[in-house]
Every structure is written in C-alpha cells, then in structure tokens.
JSON list of C-alpha atoms in Angstrom, two decimals:
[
{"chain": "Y", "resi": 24, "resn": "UNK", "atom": "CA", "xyz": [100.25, 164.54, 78.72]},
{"chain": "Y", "resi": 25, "resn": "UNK", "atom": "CA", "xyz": [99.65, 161.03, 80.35]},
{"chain": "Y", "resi": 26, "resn": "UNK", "atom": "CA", "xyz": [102.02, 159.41, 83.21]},
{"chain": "Y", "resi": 27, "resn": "UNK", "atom": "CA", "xyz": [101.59, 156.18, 82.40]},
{"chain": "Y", "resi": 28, "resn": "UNK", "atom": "CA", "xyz": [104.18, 154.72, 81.07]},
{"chain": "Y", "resi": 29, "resn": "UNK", "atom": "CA", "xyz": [104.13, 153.08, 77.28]},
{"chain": "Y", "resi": 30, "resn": "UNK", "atom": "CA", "xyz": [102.72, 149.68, 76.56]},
{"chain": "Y", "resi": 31, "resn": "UNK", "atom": "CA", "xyz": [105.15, 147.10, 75.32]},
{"chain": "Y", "resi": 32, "resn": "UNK", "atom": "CA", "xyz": [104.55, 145.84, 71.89]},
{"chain": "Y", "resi": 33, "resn": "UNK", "atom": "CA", "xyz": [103.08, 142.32, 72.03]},
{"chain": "Y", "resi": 34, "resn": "UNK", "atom": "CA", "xyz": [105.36, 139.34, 72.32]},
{"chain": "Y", "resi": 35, "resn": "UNK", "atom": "CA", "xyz": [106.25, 136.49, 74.49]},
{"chain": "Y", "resi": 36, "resn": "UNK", "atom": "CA", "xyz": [106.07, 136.80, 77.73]},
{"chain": "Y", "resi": 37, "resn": "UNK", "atom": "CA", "xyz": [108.68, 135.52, 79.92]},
{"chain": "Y", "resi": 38, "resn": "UNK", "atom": "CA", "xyz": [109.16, 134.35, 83.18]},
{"chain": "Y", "resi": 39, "resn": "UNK", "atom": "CA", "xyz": [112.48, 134.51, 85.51]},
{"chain": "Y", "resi": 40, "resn": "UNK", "atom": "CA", "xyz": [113.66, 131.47, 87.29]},
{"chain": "Y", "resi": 41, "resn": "UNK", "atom": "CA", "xyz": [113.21, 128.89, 84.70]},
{"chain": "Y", "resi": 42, "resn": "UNK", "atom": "CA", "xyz": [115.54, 127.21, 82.24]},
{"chain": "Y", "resi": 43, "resn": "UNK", "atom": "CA", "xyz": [118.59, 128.28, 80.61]},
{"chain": "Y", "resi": 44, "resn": "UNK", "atom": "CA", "xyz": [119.56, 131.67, 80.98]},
{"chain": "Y", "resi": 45, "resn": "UNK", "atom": "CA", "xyz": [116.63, 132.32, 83.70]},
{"chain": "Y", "resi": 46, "resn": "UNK", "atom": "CA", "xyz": [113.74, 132.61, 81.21]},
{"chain": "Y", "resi": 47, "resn": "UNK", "atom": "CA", "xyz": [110.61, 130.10, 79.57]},
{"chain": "Y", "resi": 48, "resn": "UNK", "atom": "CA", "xyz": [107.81, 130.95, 78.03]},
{"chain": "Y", "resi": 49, "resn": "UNK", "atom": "CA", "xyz": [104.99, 130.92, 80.12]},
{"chain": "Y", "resi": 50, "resn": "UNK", "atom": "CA", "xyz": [102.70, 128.91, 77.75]},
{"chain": "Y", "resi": 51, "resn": "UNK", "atom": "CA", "xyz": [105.10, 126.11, 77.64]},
{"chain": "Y", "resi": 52, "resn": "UNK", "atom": "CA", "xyz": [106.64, 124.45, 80.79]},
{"chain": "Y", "resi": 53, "resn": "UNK", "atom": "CA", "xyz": [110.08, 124.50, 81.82]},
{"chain": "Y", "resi": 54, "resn": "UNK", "atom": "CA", "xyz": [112.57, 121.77, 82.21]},
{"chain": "Y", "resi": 55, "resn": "UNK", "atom": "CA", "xyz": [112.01, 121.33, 85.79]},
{"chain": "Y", "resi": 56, "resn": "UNK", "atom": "CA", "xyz": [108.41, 119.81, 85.04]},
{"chain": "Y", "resi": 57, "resn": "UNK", "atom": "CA", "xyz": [109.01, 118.24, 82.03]},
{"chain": "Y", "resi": 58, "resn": "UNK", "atom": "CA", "xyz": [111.57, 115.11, 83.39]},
{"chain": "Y", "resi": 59, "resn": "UNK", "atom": "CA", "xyz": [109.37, 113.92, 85.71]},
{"chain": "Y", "resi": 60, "resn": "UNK", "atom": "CA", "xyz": [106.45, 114.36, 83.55]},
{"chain": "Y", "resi": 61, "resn": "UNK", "atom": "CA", "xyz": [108.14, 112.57, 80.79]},
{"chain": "Y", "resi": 62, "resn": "UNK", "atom": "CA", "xyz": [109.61, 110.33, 83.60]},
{"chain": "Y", "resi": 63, "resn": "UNK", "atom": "CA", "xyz": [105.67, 109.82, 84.22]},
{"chain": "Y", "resi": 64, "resn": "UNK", "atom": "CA", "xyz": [104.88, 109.34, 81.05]},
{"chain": "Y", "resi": 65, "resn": "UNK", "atom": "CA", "xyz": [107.07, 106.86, 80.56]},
{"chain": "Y", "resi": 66, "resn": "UNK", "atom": "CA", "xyz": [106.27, 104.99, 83.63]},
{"chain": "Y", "resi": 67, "resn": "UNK", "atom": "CA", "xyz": [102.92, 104.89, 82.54]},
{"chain": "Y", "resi": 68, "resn": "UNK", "atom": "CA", "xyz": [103.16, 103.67, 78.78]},
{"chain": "Y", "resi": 69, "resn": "UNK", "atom": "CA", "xyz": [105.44, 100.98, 80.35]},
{"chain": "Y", "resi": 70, "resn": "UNK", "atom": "CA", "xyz": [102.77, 99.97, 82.61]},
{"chain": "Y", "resi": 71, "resn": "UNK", "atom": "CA", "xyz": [99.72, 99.78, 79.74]},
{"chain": "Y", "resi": 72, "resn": "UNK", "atom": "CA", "xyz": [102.24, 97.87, 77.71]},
{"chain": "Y", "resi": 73, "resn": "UNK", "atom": "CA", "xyz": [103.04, 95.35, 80.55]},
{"chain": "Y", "resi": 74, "resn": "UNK", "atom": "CA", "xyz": [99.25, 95.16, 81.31]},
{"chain": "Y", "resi": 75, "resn": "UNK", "atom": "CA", "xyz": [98.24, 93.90, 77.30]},
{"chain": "Y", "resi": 76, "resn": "UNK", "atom": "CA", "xyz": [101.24, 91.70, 76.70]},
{"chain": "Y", "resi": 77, "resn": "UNK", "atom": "CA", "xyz": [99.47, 89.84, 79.91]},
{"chain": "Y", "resi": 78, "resn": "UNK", "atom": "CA", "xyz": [96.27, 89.81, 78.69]},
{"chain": "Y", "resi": 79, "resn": "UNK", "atom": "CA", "xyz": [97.50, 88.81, 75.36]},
{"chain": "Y", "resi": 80, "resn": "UNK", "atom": "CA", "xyz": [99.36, 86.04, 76.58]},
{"chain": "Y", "resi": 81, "resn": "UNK", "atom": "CA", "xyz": [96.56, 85.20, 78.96]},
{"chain": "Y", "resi": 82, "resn": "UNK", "atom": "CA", "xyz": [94.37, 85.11, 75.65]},
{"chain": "Y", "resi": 83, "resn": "UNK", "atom": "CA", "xyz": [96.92, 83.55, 74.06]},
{"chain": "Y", "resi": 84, "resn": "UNK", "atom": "CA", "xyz": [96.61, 80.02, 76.58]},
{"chain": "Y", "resi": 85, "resn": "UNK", "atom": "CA", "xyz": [93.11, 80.28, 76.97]},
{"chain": "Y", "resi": 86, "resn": "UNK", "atom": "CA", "xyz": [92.86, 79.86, 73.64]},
{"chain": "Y", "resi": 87, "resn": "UNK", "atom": "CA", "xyz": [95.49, 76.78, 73.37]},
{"chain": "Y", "resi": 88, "resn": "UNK", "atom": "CA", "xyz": [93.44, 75.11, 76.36]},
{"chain": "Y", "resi": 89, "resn": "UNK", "atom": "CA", "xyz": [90.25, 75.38, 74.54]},
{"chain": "Y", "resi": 90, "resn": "UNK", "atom": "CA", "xyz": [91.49, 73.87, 71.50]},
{"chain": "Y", "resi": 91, "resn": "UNK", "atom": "CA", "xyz": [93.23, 71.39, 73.64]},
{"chain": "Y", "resi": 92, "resn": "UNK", "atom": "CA", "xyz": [89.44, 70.15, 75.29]},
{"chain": "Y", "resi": 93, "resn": "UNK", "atom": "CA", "xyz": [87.63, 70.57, 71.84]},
{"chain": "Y", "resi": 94, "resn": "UNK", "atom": "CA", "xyz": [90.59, 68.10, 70.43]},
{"chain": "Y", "resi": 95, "resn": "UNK", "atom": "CA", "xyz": [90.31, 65.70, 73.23]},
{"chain": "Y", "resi": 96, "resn": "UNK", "atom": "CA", "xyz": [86.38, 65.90, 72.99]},
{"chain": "Y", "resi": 97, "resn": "UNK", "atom": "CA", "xyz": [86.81, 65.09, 69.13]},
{"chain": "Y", "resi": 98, "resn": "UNK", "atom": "CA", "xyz": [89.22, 62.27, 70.21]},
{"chain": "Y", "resi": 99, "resn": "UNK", "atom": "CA", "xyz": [86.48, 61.04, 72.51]},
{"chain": "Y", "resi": 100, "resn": "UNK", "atom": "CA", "xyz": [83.89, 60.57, 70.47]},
{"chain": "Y", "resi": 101, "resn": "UNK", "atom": "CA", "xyz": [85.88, 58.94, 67.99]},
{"chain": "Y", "resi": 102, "resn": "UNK", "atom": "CA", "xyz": [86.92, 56.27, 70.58]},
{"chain": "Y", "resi": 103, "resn": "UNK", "atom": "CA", "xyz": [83.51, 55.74, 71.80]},
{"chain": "Y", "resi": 104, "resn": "UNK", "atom": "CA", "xyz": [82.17, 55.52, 68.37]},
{"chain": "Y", "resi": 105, "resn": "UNK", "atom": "CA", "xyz": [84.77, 52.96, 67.80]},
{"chain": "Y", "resi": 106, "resn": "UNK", "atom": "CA", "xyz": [84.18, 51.31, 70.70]},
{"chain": "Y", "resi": 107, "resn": "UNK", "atom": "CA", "xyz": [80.72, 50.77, 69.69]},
{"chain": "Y", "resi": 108, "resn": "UNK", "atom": "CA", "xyz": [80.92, 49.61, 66.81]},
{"chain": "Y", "resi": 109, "resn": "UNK", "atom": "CA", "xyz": [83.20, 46.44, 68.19]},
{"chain": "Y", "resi": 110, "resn": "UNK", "atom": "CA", "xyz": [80.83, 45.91, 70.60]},
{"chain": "Y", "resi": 111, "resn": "UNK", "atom": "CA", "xyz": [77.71, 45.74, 68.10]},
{"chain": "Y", "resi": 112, "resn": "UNK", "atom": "CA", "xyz": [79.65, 43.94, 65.28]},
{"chain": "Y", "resi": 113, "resn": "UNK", "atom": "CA", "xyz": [80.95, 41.45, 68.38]},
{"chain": "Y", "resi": 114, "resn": "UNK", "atom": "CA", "xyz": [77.19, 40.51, 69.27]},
{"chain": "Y", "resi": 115, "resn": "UNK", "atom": "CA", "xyz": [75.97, 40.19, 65.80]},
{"chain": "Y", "resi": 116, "resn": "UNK", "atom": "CA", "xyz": [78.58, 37.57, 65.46]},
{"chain": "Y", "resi": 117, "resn": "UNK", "atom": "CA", "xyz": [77.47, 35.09, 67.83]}
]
C-alpha cells in the first residue's frame, strides 16, 4: 500500500483571501482588481471618446472654413467678372 494521500477529483480551484466568503476562482479575478480595472477602463473609453468628438468637431470647422474661402473665391470671381464687363462695355461706348 501507497502513503500518499488520494488525488482530489478535478474541479475549481480556489483561492483564500478573495471575495465573498474568502474564496475566487483563480482563473477569474477577484473584486479587489476588478473596480479599479473597470475604474480604468472607464477612464480610458472616456478619454478616446473625448479625443474623437475633438477631432470631429475640429473636422467639423475645417470643413465650414473651407467652404467659407471656396464661397468667397466664387463670389470673387463673379465680382471681377462683373467688374469687367462695365469696364469693357464703358470703353466701347465712347
């Protein structure tokens, strides 16, 4: 006969010192580490979303300045083309 002793049967394997009643699974994490990591988490998903409604409302005036110059460069020419017209239909009149 053998003095070991027998082998439990598989199962999960738990860990003092942890969570309600002084046990977590080992494979998952306790509740100590998950606040702060969800604290993290959420620090973190706050921060991407602050950092693209920037950049889309950087985007977004860009954009509204660019179509303001291409407007006023439309305006422009119009004037000018205006403008010259008067001025040749004024000499050809004398």
């Amino acid at each position: 006969m053998s003095s070991l002793p027998p082998v439990p049967a598989p199962g999960p394997v738990r860990a003092r010192g942890h969570g309600e009643g002084g046990a977590a699974l080992l494979s998952g994490c306790g509740p100590r580490i998950l606040r702060p990591m969800g604290r993290l988490l959420f620090r973190v998903a706050a921060g991407v979303a602050v950092v693209l409604a920037f950049f889309w409302l950087l985007s977004v005036v860009v954009g509204l300045l660019i179509w303001g110059v291409v407007i006023a460069l439309a305006v422009g020419v119009v004037v000018l083309g205006v403008r010259m017209l008067r001025a040749d239909s004024a000499g050809r009149g004398r």
